[in-house]
PDB file of C-alpha atoms in Angstrom:
ATOM      1  CA  MET A   8      -8.188  -1.642 -31.606  1.00  0.00           C
ATOM      2  CA  VAL A   9      -8.316  -0.038 -28.353  1.00  0.00           C
ATOM      3  CA  GLN A  10     -12.301  -1.872 -27.557  1.00  0.00           C
ATOM      4  CA  LYS A  11     -11.050  -5.080 -28.522  1.00  0.00           C
ATOM      5  CA  SER A  12      -8.044  -4.823 -26.024  1.00  0.00           C
ATOM      6  CA  GLU A  13     -10.583  -3.703 -23.655  1.00  0.00           C
ATOM      7  CA  GLU A  14     -12.751  -6.912 -24.275  1.00  0.00           C
ATOM      8  CA  SER A  15      -9.689  -9.175 -24.314  1.00  0.00           C
ATOM      9  CA  ILE A  16      -8.573  -7.957 -20.372  1.00  0.00           C
ATOM     10  CA  VAL A  17     -11.636  -8.613 -19.604  1.00  0.00           C
ATOM     11  CA  ASN A  18     -11.904 -12.010 -20.500  1.00  0.00           C
ATOM     12  CA  ARG A  19      -8.363 -12.632 -19.312  1.00  0.00           C
ATOM     13  CA  ILE A  20     -10.619 -11.570 -15.551  1.00  0.00           C
ATOM     14  CA  PHE A  21     -13.519 -13.597 -16.357  1.00  0.00           C
ATOM     15  CA  ASN A  22     -12.490 -16.789 -17.422  1.00  0.00           C
ATOM     16  CA  LEU A  23     -12.237 -20.262 -15.083  1.00  0.00           C
ATOM     17  CA  GLU A  24      -8.837 -20.616 -15.108  1.00  0.00           C
ATOM     18  CA  ASN A  25      -8.359 -17.894 -13.618  1.00  0.00           C
ATOM     19  CA  PHE A  26     -10.750 -17.833 -11.504  1.00  0.00           C
ATOM     20  CA  GLN A  27      -9.978 -21.300 -10.044  1.00  0.00           C
ATOM     21  CA  LYS A  28      -5.758 -19.808  -9.382  1.00  0.00           C
ATOM     22  CA  ALA A  29      -7.526 -16.438  -7.644  1.00  0.00           C
ATOM     23  CA  PHE A  30      -9.376 -19.015  -6.168  1.00  0.00           C
ATOM     24  CA  GLU A  31      -6.401 -21.160  -4.097  1.00  0.00           C
ATOM     25  CA  LYS A  32      -4.571 -17.954  -3.715  1.00  0.00           C
ATOM     26  CA  VAL A  33      -7.589 -16.679  -1.132  1.00  0.00           C
ATOM     27  CA  LYS A  34      -7.731 -19.949   0.016  1.00  0.00           C
ATOM     28  CA  ASN A  35      -4.212 -20.109   1.241  1.00  0.00           C
ATOM     29  CA  ASN A  36      -4.599 -16.616   2.431  1.00  0.00           C
ATOM     30  CA  ILE A  37      -8.024 -16.947   4.885  1.00  0.00           C
ATOM     31  CA  VAL A  38      -5.439 -18.202   7.718  1.00  0.00           C
ATOM     32  CA  GLY A  39      -6.615 -16.101  11.072  1.00  0.00           C
ATOM     33  CA  SER A  40      -9.043 -14.477   9.161  1.00  0.00           C
ATOM     34  CA  ILE A  41     -13.587 -14.928   9.977  1.00  0.00           C
ATOM     35  CA  PHE A  42     -12.799 -17.434   7.056  1.00  0.00           C
ATOM     36  CA  ASP A  43     -10.408 -19.591   8.051  1.00  0.00           C
ATOM     37  CA  GLY A  44     -12.273 -22.992   8.530  1.00  0.00           C
ATOM     38  CA  ASP A  45     -14.752 -22.077   7.724  1.00  0.00           C
ATOM     39  CA  ILE A  46     -17.814 -24.968   6.346  1.00  0.00           C
ATOM     40  CA  GLU A  47     -19.509 -23.151   3.542  1.00  0.00           C
ATOM     41  CA  VAL A  48     -16.204 -21.999   2.519  1.00  0.00           C
ATOM     42  CA  GLU A  49     -14.782 -26.439   2.200  1.00  0.00           C
ATOM     43  CA  ASN A  50     -18.539 -27.588   1.139  1.00  0.00           C
ATOM     44  CA  PHE A  51     -17.729 -24.372  -1.827  1.00  0.00           C
ATOM     45  CA  GLU A  52     -14.368 -25.932  -3.139  1.00  0.00           C
ATOM     46  CA  ARG A  53     -15.694 -29.468  -3.257  1.00  0.00           C
ATOM     47  CA  ASN A  54     -18.031 -27.842  -6.098  1.00  0.00           C
ATOM     48  CA  ARG A  55     -15.309 -25.788  -6.915  1.00  0.00           C
ATOM     49  CA  ASP A  56     -15.530 -25.627 -10.424  1.00  0.00           C
ATOM     50  CA  PHE A  57     -19.700 -24.906 -10.141  1.00  0.00           C
ATOM     51  CA  HIS A  58     -19.416 -22.298  -8.323  1.00  0.00           C
ATOM     52  CA  LEU A  59     -16.433 -20.323  -9.648  1.00  0.00           C
ATOM     53  CA  LEU A  60     -18.698 -19.990 -13.256  1.00  0.00           C
ATOM     54  CA  ILE A  61     -21.815 -19.403 -11.428  1.00  0.00           C
ATOM     55  CA  LEU A  62     -19.664 -16.328  -9.712  1.00  0.00           C
ATOM     56  CA  ILE A  63     -17.861 -15.553 -12.298  1.00  0.00           C
ATOM     57  CA  GLU A  64     -21.977 -14.722 -14.199  1.00  0.00           C
ATOM     58  CA  LYS A  65     -22.424 -13.040 -10.527  1.00  0.00           C
ATOM     59  CA  ALA A  66     -19.848 -10.646 -11.014  1.00  0.00           C
ATOM     60  CA  LEU A  67     -20.138 -10.158 -14.494  1.00  0.00           C
ATOM     61  CA  SER A  68     -24.256  -9.242 -13.335  1.00  0.00           C
ATOM     62  CA  GLU A  69     -24.716  -4.891 -13.833  1.00  0.00           C
ATOM     63  CA  ASN A  70     -26.674  -5.691 -11.036  1.00  0.00           C
ATOM     64  CA  TYR A  71     -23.836  -7.630  -8.502  1.00  0.00           C
ATOM     65  CA  GLN A  72     -23.225  -6.409  -4.791  1.00  0.00           C
ATOM     66  CA  ARG A  73     -20.816  -7.281  -2.727  1.00  0.00           C
ATOM     67  CA  TYR A  74     -21.210  -9.176   0.646  1.00  0.00           C
ATOM     68  CA  PRO A  75     -20.938  -6.096   3.768  1.00  0.00           C
ATOM     69  CA  TYR A  76     -17.962  -6.186   4.742  1.00  0.00           C
ATOM     70  CA  SER A  77     -17.019  -7.653   7.915  1.00  0.00           C
ATOM     71  CA  LYS A  78     -14.991  -4.805  10.328  1.00  0.00           C
ATOM     72  CA  TYR A  79     -13.007  -5.185  13.857  1.00  0.00           C
ATOM     73  CA  GLU A  80     -10.418  -3.443  15.305  1.00  0.00           C
ATOM     74  CA  ARG A  81      -7.023  -4.247  15.848  1.00  0.00           C
ATOM     75  CA  VAL A  82      -4.863  -2.742  18.586  1.00  0.00           C
ATOM     76  CA  LYS A  83      -1.726  -1.747  18.032  1.00  0.00           C
ATOM     77  CA  LEU A  84       0.765  -1.809  20.411  1.00  0.00           C
ATOM     78  CA  SER A  85       0.103   2.373  20.824  1.00  0.00           C
ATOM     79  CA  GLY A  86      -2.967   1.245  22.505  1.00  0.00           C
ATOM     80  CA  LYS A  87      -4.666   2.851  19.928  1.00  0.00           C
ATOM     81  CA  SER A  88      -7.159   1.119  18.126  1.00  0.00           C
ATOM     82  CA  ARG A  89      -7.759   0.700  14.544  1.00  0.00           C
ATOM     83  CA  ALA A  90     -10.707  -0.434  11.973  1.00  0.00           C
ATOM     84  CA  ILE A  91      -9.915  -3.975  10.080  1.00  0.00           C
ATOM     85  CA  TYR A  92     -12.661  -4.430   7.350  1.00  0.00           C
ATOM     86  CA  GLU A  93     -12.892  -8.072   6.027  1.00  0.00           C
ATOM     87  CA  LEU A  94     -14.649  -9.346   2.844  1.00  0.00           C
ATOM     88  CA  HIS A  95     -16.883 -12.371   1.673  1.00  0.00           C
ATOM     89  CA  TYR A  96     -14.502 -14.581   0.607  1.00  0.00           C
ATOM     90  CA  THR A  97     -16.363 -15.351  -2.264  1.00  0.00           C
ATOM     91  CA  ASP A  98     -15.346 -11.746  -3.192  1.00  0.00           C
ATOM     92  CA  ARG A  99     -11.835 -12.100  -2.102  1.00  0.00           C
ATOM     93  CA  ILE A 100     -11.813 -14.317  -4.648  1.00  0.00           C
ATOM     94  CA  ILE A 101     -12.912 -11.363  -7.423  1.00  0.00           C
ATOM     95  CA  ILE A 102     -11.193  -8.974  -5.873  1.00  0.00           C
ATOM     96  CA  GLN A 103      -8.105 -11.544  -6.749  1.00  0.00           C
ATOM     97  CA  SER A 104      -8.746 -12.343  -9.954  1.00  0.00           C
ATOM     98  CA  ILE A 105      -8.694  -9.059 -10.709  1.00  0.00           C
ATOM     99  CA  LEU A 106      -5.247  -8.558  -9.527  1.00  0.00           C
ATOM    100  CA  ASN A 107      -4.097 -11.330 -10.750  1.00  0.00           C
ATOM    101  CA  ILE A 108      -4.478 -10.030 -14.296  1.00  0.00           C
ATOM    102  CA  ILE A 109      -3.940  -6.184 -13.166  1.00  0.00           C
ATOM    103  CA  GLY A 110      -1.575  -6.145 -10.679  1.00  0.00           C
ATOM    104  CA  PRO A 111       1.797  -7.523 -12.083  1.00  0.00           C
ATOM    105  CA  ASP A 112       2.308  -4.680 -14.145  1.00  0.00           C
ATOM    106  CA  LEU A 113       0.916  -2.259 -11.500  1.00  0.00           C
ATOM    107  CA  ASP A 114       3.047  -3.681  -9.235  1.00  0.00           C
ATOM    108  CA  ALA A 115       6.261  -3.335 -11.676  1.00  0.00           C
ATOM    109  CA  LYS A 116       5.401   0.857 -12.359  1.00  0.00           C
ATOM    110  CA  ILE A 117       6.116   1.267  -8.232  1.00  0.00           C
ATOM    111  CA  TYR A 118       8.784   3.216  -7.045  1.00  0.00           C
ATOM    112  CA  LYS A 119      11.497  -0.394  -6.200  1.00  0.00           C
ATOM    113  CA  LYS A 120      11.899   1.773  -2.465  1.00  0.00           C
ATOM    114  CA  SER A 121       8.500   1.053  -2.330  1.00  0.00           C
ATOM    115  CA  TYR A 122       8.876  -2.081   0.796  1.00  0.00           C
ATOM    116  CA  GLY A 123       5.451  -3.233   2.147  1.00  0.00           C
ATOM    117  CA  ASN A 124       2.874  -5.319   0.641  1.00  0.00           C
ATOM    118  CA  ARG A 125       4.453  -6.337  -2.480  1.00  0.00           C
ATOM    119  CA  LEU A 126       2.768  -8.762  -4.765  1.00  0.00           C
ATOM    120  CA  ASP A 127       4.516 -12.375  -4.990  1.00  0.00           C
ATOM    121  CA  VAL A 128       3.786 -12.147  -8.701  1.00  0.00           C
ATOM    122  CA  LYS A 129       5.639 -15.155  -8.986  1.00  0.00           C
ATOM    123  CA  SER A 130       4.128 -17.449  -6.417  1.00  0.00           C
ATOM    124  CA  ASN A 131       0.210 -19.055  -7.128  1.00  0.00           C
ATOM    125  CA  GLN A 132       0.267 -19.538  -3.619  1.00  0.00           C
ATOM    126  CA  TYR A 133       1.059 -16.081  -1.494  1.00  0.00           C
ATOM    127  CA  ILE A 134      -0.356 -13.013  -2.415  1.00  0.00           C
ATOM    128  CA  PHE A 135       2.371 -11.147  -1.178  1.00  0.00           C
ATOM    129  CA  LYS A 136       5.732 -11.532  -0.569  1.00  0.00           C
ATOM    130  CA  ASP A 137       6.980 -11.991   3.589  1.00  0.00           C
ATOM    131  CA  TRP A 138       6.398  -8.544   5.279  1.00  0.00           C
ATOM    132  CA  ARG A 139       8.764  -9.861   8.059  1.00  0.00           C
ATOM    133  CA  LYS A 140      11.733 -10.095   4.499  1.00  0.00           C
ATOM    134  CA  GLN A 141      11.244  -7.319   2.924  1.00  0.00           C
ATOM    135  CA  TYR A 142      10.609  -4.763   6.063  1.00  0.00           C
ATOM    136  CA  ARG A 143      14.201  -6.225   6.743  1.00  0.00           C
ATOM    137  CA  LYS A 144      15.214  -5.094   3.650  1.00  0.00           C
ATOM    138  CA  CYS A 145      13.762  -1.911   3.698  1.00  0.00           C
ATOM    139  CA  GLN A 146      15.475  -1.016   7.319  1.00  0.00           C
ATOM    140  CA  THR A 147      18.992  -3.255   5.665  1.00  0.00           C
ATOM    141  CA  ASP A 148      19.715  -0.853   2.842  1.00  0.00           C
ATOM    142  CA  LEU A 149      18.721   1.951   4.931  1.00  0.00           C
ATOM    143  CA  TYR A 150      21.476   1.100   6.953  1.00  0.00           C
ATOM    144  CA  ASN A 151      23.661   0.713   4.329  1.00  0.00           C
ATOM    145  CA  GLU A 152      22.946   4.150   2.646  1.00  0.00           C
ATOM    146  CA  VAL A 153      22.971   6.172   5.693  1.00  0.00           C
ATOM    147  CA  GLN A 154      27.020   4.592   6.674  1.00  0.00           C
ATOM    148  CA  LYS A 155      27.882   6.079   2.591  1.00  0.00           C
ATOM    149  CA  TYR A 156      26.428  10.435   4.623  1.00  0.00           C
ATOM    150  CA  VAL A 157      27.935   8.968   8.365  1.00  0.00           C
ATOM    151  CA  ASP A 158      30.687  11.622   7.791  1.00  0.00           C
ATOM    152  CA  ASP A 159      28.792  14.209   6.479  1.00  0.00           C
ATOM    153  CA  PRO A 160      27.860  17.024   9.153  1.00  0.00           C
ATOM    154  CA  PHE A 161      25.719  18.381   5.961  1.00  0.00           C
ATOM    155  CA  TYR A 162      23.138  15.272   5.730  1.00  0.00           C
ATOM    156  CA  TYR A 163      20.227  14.861   8.261  1.00  0.00           C
ATOM    157  CA  LEU A 164      17.456  11.324   7.591  1.00  0.00           C
ATOM    158  CA  ILE A 165      13.246  12.659   7.953  1.00  0.00           C
ATOM    159  CA  ASN A 166      11.510   9.495   9.344  1.00  0.00           C
ATOM    160  CA  THR A 167       8.440   9.897   9.378  1.00  0.00           C
ATOM    161  CA  ASP A 168       4.457   8.520   8.319  1.00  0.00           C
ATOM    162  CA  ILE A 169       1.494  10.113   6.575  1.00  0.00           C
ATOM    163  CA  LYS A 170      -1.528  10.198   9.323  1.00  0.00           C
ATOM    164  CA  ASP A 171      -4.631   7.946   9.519  1.00  0.00           C
ATOM    165  CA  PHE A 172      -3.780   7.392   5.533  1.00  0.00           C
ATOM    166  CA  TYR A 173      -6.180   4.968   4.713  1.00  0.00           C
ATOM    167  CA  ASP A 174      -8.708   6.410   6.002  1.00  0.00           C
ATOM    168  CA  CYS A 175      -7.925   9.774   4.170  1.00  0.00           C
ATOM    169  CA  ILE A 176      -7.411   8.555   0.180  1.00  0.00           C
ATOM    170  CA  LEU A 177      -9.681  10.534  -1.907  1.00  0.00           C
ATOM    171  CA  THR A 178     -11.078   7.707  -4.242  1.00  0.00           C
ATOM    172  CA  ASP A 179     -12.494   8.807  -6.979  1.00  0.00           C
ATOM    173  CA  LYS A 180      -8.086  10.269  -7.028  1.00  0.00           C
ATOM    174  CA  LEU A 181      -7.910   6.761  -6.780  1.00  0.00           C
ATOM    175  CA  ILE A 182      -9.497   5.734  -9.827  1.00  0.00           C
ATOM    176  CA  GLU A 183      -8.380   8.309 -11.595  1.00  0.00           C
ATOM    177  CA  ILE A 184      -5.262   7.667 -10.089  1.00  0.00           C
ATOM    178  CA  LEU A 185      -5.619   3.272 -11.926  1.00  0.00           C
ATOM    179  CA  GLY A 186      -5.977   5.195 -15.918  1.00  0.00           C
ATOM    180  CA  GLU A 187      -2.674   6.973 -15.274  1.00  0.00           C
ATOM    181  CA  PHE A 188      -1.472   3.472 -14.956  1.00  0.00           C
ATOM    182  CA  ASP A 189      -3.487   2.331 -17.412  1.00  0.00           C
ATOM    183  CA  VAL A 190      -6.231   0.414 -15.893  1.00  0.00           C
ATOM    184  CA  THR A 191      -9.356   1.888 -18.376  1.00  0.00           C
ATOM    185  CA  ASN A 192     -12.405  -1.040 -17.981  1.00  0.00           C
ATOM    186  CA  GLN A 193     -14.651   0.840 -17.189  1.00  0.00           C
ATOM    187  CA  LYS A 194     -16.826  -2.754 -15.919  1.00  0.00           C
ATOM    188  CA  ILE A 195     -13.203  -2.965 -13.806  1.00  0.00           C
ATOM    189  CA  GLN A 196     -13.340   0.050 -12.785  1.00  0.00           C
ATOM    190  CA  ASP A 197     -16.715  -0.363 -11.499  1.00  0.00           C
ATOM    191  CA  LEU A 198     -16.129  -3.107 -10.096  1.00  0.00           C
ATOM    192  CA  LEU A 199     -13.382  -1.821  -7.593  1.00  0.00           C
ATOM    193  CA  LYS A 200     -15.242   0.487  -6.997  1.00  0.00           C
ATOM    194  CA  LYS A 201     -18.485  -1.953  -5.230  1.00  0.00           C
ATOM    195  CA  PHE A 202     -15.332  -3.003  -2.863  1.00  0.00           C
ATOM    196  CA  PHE A 203     -14.985   1.335  -1.775  1.00  0.00           C
ATOM    197  CA  PHE A 204     -16.255   1.556   1.818  1.00  0.00           C
ATOM    198  CA  LYS A 205     -19.307   4.488   2.906  1.00  0.00           C
ATOM    199  CA  THR A 206     -19.162   5.518   6.169  1.00  0.00           C
ATOM    200  CA  ASP A 207     -21.963   5.695   8.533  1.00  0.00           C
ATOM    201  CA  ASP A 208     -21.110  10.257   6.546  1.00  0.00           C
ATOM    202  CA  GLY A 209     -21.690   8.375   3.631  1.00  0.00           C
ATOM    203  CA  ASN A 210     -17.930   9.412   2.310  1.00  0.00           C
ATOM    204  CA  GLN A 211     -16.313   7.111   0.507  1.00  0.00           C
ATOM    205  CA  ILE A 212     -12.585   4.941   1.943  1.00  0.00           C
ATOM    206  CA  LEU A 213     -10.231   2.239   1.065  1.00  0.00           C
ATOM    207  CA  PRO A 214     -11.128   0.081   3.513  1.00  0.00           C
ATOM    208  CA  GLN A 215      -7.967  -0.885   5.618  1.00  0.00           C
ATOM    209  CA  GLY A 216      -7.228  -4.583   5.424  1.00  0.00           C
ATOM    210  CA  PRO A 217      -8.522  -6.543   2.179  1.00  0.00           C
ATOM    211  CA  ALA A 218      -5.447  -7.865  -0.920  1.00  0.00           C
ATOM    212  CA  TYR A 219      -6.665  -5.118  -3.018  1.00  0.00           C
ATOM    213  CA  SER A 220      -6.867  -1.424  -0.578  1.00  0.00           C
ATOM    214  CA  HIS A 221      -2.438  -2.764   0.194  1.00  0.00           C
ATOM    215  CA  LEU A 222      -2.571  -3.096  -3.799  1.00  0.00           C
ATOM    216  CA  LEU A 223      -3.663   0.921  -4.195  1.00  0.00           C
ATOM    217  CA  ALA A 224      -2.810   2.465  -1.718  1.00  0.00           C
ATOM    218  CA  ASN A 225       0.877   1.805  -2.986  1.00  0.00           C
ATOM    219  CA  ILE A 226      -0.048   2.900  -5.742  1.00  0.00           C
ATOM    220  CA  TYR A 227      -1.688   6.316  -4.455  1.00  0.00           C
ATOM    221  CA  LEU A 228       1.918   7.473  -3.590  1.00  0.00           C
ATOM    222  CA  ASN A 229       2.997   7.277  -7.204  1.00  0.00           C
ATOM    223  CA  LYS A 230       3.486  10.628  -7.573  1.00  0.00           C
ATOM    224  CA  PHE A 231       4.495  11.452  -4.262  1.00  0.00           C
ATOM    225  CA  ASP A 232       7.662   9.218  -4.207  1.00  0.00           C
ATOM    226  CA  ASP A 233       8.807  11.226  -7.965  1.00  0.00           C
ATOM    227  CA  PHE A 234       8.342  13.782  -5.923  1.00  0.00           C
ATOM    228  CA  ILE A 235      10.137  13.023  -2.666  1.00  0.00           C
ATOM    229  CA  ILE A 236      12.518  11.077  -5.265  1.00  0.00           C
ATOM    230  CA  SER A 237      12.961  14.755  -6.905  1.00  0.00           C
ATOM    231  CA  LYS A 238      13.605  16.591  -3.227  1.00  0.00           C
ATOM    232  CA  SER A 239      15.899  13.963  -1.796  1.00  0.00           C
ATOM    233  CA  GLU A 240      19.398  12.096  -1.721  1.00  0.00           C
ATOM    234  CA  CYS A 241      16.910   8.822  -1.110  1.00  0.00           C
ATOM    235  CA  TYR A 242      14.330   7.327  -0.085  1.00  0.00           C
ATOM    236  CA  PHE A 243      12.567   5.083   1.525  1.00  0.00           C
ATOM    237  CA  ARG A 244       8.810   3.564   2.239  1.00  0.00           C
ATOM    238  CA  TYR A 245       7.497   1.287   3.967  1.00  0.00           C
ATOM    239  CA  VAL A 246       3.751   1.089   2.916  1.00  0.00           C
ATOM    240  CA  ASP A 247       2.972   4.794   4.755  1.00  0.00           C
ATOM    241  CA  ASP A 248       6.047   5.264   6.651  1.00  0.00           C
ATOM    242  CA  ILE A 249       8.526   7.234   5.373  1.00  0.00           C
ATOM    243  CA  TRP A 250      12.448   7.865   5.555  1.00  0.00           C
ATOM    244  CA  ILE A 251      14.505  10.036   3.312  1.00  0.00           C
ATOM    245  CA  ILE A 252      18.536  11.068   2.764  1.00  0.00           C
ATOM    246  CA  PHE A 253      19.058  14.869   1.760  1.00  0.00           C
ATOM    247  CA  LYS A 254      21.384  17.454   2.264  1.00  0.00           C
ATOM    248  CA  VAL A 255      21.828  21.152   3.391  1.00  0.00           C
ATOM    249  CA  ASN A 256      22.482  23.350   1.456  1.00  0.00           C
ATOM    250  CA  ARG A 257      24.409  26.722   4.844  1.00  0.00           C
ATOM    251  CA  SER A 258      26.532  26.430   6.948  1.00  0.00           C
ATOM    252  CA  SER A 259      24.737  27.923  10.263  1.00  0.00           C
ATOM    253  CA  GLU A 260      21.988  25.795  12.728  1.00  0.00           C
ATOM    254  CA  ARG A 261      19.922  28.418  12.255  1.00  0.00           C
ATOM    255  CA  LYS A 262      19.842  27.923   8.707  1.00  0.00           C
ATOM    256  CA  ASN A 263      19.607  23.876   8.387  1.00  0.00           C
ATOM    257  CA  THR A 264      16.570  24.250  10.750  1.00  0.00           C
ATOM    258  CA  GLU A 265      14.560  27.001   8.002  1.00  0.00           C
ATOM    259  CA  GLU A 266      15.528  24.148   5.226  1.00  0.00           C
ATOM    260  CA  ILE A 267      14.802  20.879   6.698  1.00  0.00           C
ATOM    261  CA  SER A 268      11.383  23.253   7.379  1.00  0.00           C
ATOM    262  CA  ASP A 269      11.304  24.348   4.165  1.00  0.00           C
ATOM    263  CA  LEU A 270      10.951  20.520   3.070  1.00  0.00           C
ATOM    264  CA  ILE A 271       8.468  19.763   5.146  1.00  0.00           C
ATOM    265  CA  ASN A 272       6.194  21.978   4.443  1.00  0.00           C
ATOM    266  CA  GLU A 273       6.943  20.565   0.378  1.00  0.00           C
ATOM    267  CA  ILE A 274       6.198  17.816   1.657  1.00  0.00           C
ATOM    268  CA  ASN A 275       3.016  19.156   3.307  1.00  0.00           C
ATOM    269  CA  SER A 276       1.533  20.641   0.083  1.00  0.00           C
ATOM    270  CA  PHE A 277       2.419  18.216  -2.430  1.00  0.00           C
ATOM    271  CA  LEU A 278       0.016  15.111   0.621  1.00  0.00           C
ATOM    272  CA  GLY A 279      -2.658  17.952   0.725  1.00  0.00           C
ATOM    273  CA  SER A 280      -3.033  18.212  -3.320  1.00  0.00           C
ATOM    274  CA  TYR A 281      -4.094  14.129  -2.534  1.00  0.00           C
ATOM    275  CA  ASN A 282      -5.958  14.542   1.127  1.00  0.00           C
ATOM    276  CA  LEU A 283      -2.414  14.525   2.887  1.00  0.00           C
ATOM    277  CA  LYS A 284      -0.109  15.246   5.240  1.00  0.00           C
ATOM    278  CA  ILE A 285       2.654  14.155   8.070  1.00  0.00           C
ATOM    279  CA  HIS A 286       2.489  14.050  10.830  1.00  0.00           C
ATOM    280  CA  LYS A 287       3.579  17.208  12.877  1.00  0.00           C
ATOM    281  CA  TYR A 288       7.462  17.734  13.499  1.00  0.00           C
ATOM    282  CA  SER A 289       8.393  19.265  17.374  1.00  0.00           C
ATOM    283  CA  ASN A 290      11.459  19.965  18.520  1.00  0.00           C
ATOM    284  CA  ASN A 291      12.718  18.485  20.845  1.00  0.00           C
ATOM    285  CA  ASN A 292      12.574  15.368  18.252  1.00  0.00           C
ATOM    286  CA  GLU A 293       9.423  13.789  20.545  1.00  0.00           C
ATOM    287  CA  GLY A 294       6.848  13.599  17.769  1.00  0.00           C
ATOM    288  CA  LYS A 295       6.150  10.970  15.341  1.00  0.00           C
ATOM    289  CA  THR A 296       8.312  12.739  12.216  1.00  0.00           C
ATOM    290  CA  LYS A 297      12.314  13.118  14.008  1.00  0.00           C
ATOM    291  CA  ILE A 298      14.970  14.500  12.286  1.00  0.00           C
ATOM    292  CA  TYR A 299      18.029  13.667  12.147  1.00  0.00           C
ATOM    293  CA  ASN A 300      21.723  14.737  11.298  1.00  0.00           C
ATOM    294  CA  ILE A 301      23.066  11.671   9.756  1.00  0.00           C
ATOM    295  CA  LYS A 302      27.419  12.106  11.295  1.00  0.00           C
ATOM    296  CA  ALA A 303      26.330  13.765  14.672  1.00  0.00           C
ATOM    297  CA  ASP A 304      22.354  11.224  15.488  1.00  0.00           C
ATOM    298  CA  HIS A 305      24.148   8.576  14.063  1.00  0.00           C
ATOM    299  CA  GLU A 306      24.295   6.443  17.289  1.00  0.00           C
ATOM    300  CA  GLU A 307      21.065   7.464  18.181  1.00  0.00           C
ATOM    301  CA  LEU A 308      19.722   6.812  14.259  1.00  0.00           C
ATOM    302  CA  ILE A 309      21.085   3.677  14.375  1.00  0.00           C
ATOM    303  CA  GLY A 310      20.124   2.543  18.141  1.00  0.00           C
ATOM    304  CA  LYS A 311      16.223   3.339  17.270  1.00  0.00           C
ATOM    305  CA  ILE A 312      14.331   2.685  13.879  1.00  0.00           C
ATOM    306  CA  LEU A 313      17.850   0.558  11.781  1.00  0.00           C
ATOM    307  CA  VAL A 314      18.249  -2.647  11.999  1.00  0.00           C
ATOM    308  CA  LYS A 315      22.627  -2.633  11.649  1.00  0.00           C
ATOM    309  CA  THR A 316      23.863  -6.054   9.159  1.00  0.00           C
TER     310      THR A 316
END
């Protein structure tokens, strides 16, 4: 029975109809990429089914190797740069064909208050839900949740993010987690491994940029989501940006500070088993990890990180 199921998923992925759907999604999502307007893509489309059948055969071959990643630096608002990796469009079709089949089940298991990079499973055109709408929904839901505690001085909010998130994901552990999510087919796992990026020092990383990376990064934090849920009143996440609402149980400011510090240490201890950590907290709230008393700091909280509806 297991073998039949394993064969079934391979057949569902590597067939012309699924690759046609993958091609359409890839075509509609290369705007602004290095393949936007590429004559090679246009030529591929003219004989689409012929090329797709060759691509299926190529992907199923034991000797399949993806094209090298194209890499460029994206400058953030802070002035720092981030390495972004782009797959060759034919490799995008292969990985998208896999996402078409395993993606919906994986996405359905992601924490419901994780808003970033959620698959648009109902769309034949787009891979992910519109990030602007998703971020706005995250902020709106967070604002509404904060309002529940505005009159209680014992509720706090931690706003933080994970340091160097993509670069620190352990790819072996990621494959292990996918197995726990029932992605156990060896062929699929081996293909996914070929899409990891090998750095100059020989380490494999999950490259930031490709669509599949966004989904797998969410999956990587699944147990962390469960952990934070158990430690908080409410918890919101947008990729690696995190907002945690929690209640302190002591009355003095010194003891509250100790309780908050204990929670941050617990968070980093748990993340450490995944080779991750949040940014350091400084008492003056000038670092990337910030702590607010929801009642006392409400005005600052609303002004800095929340969208009022």
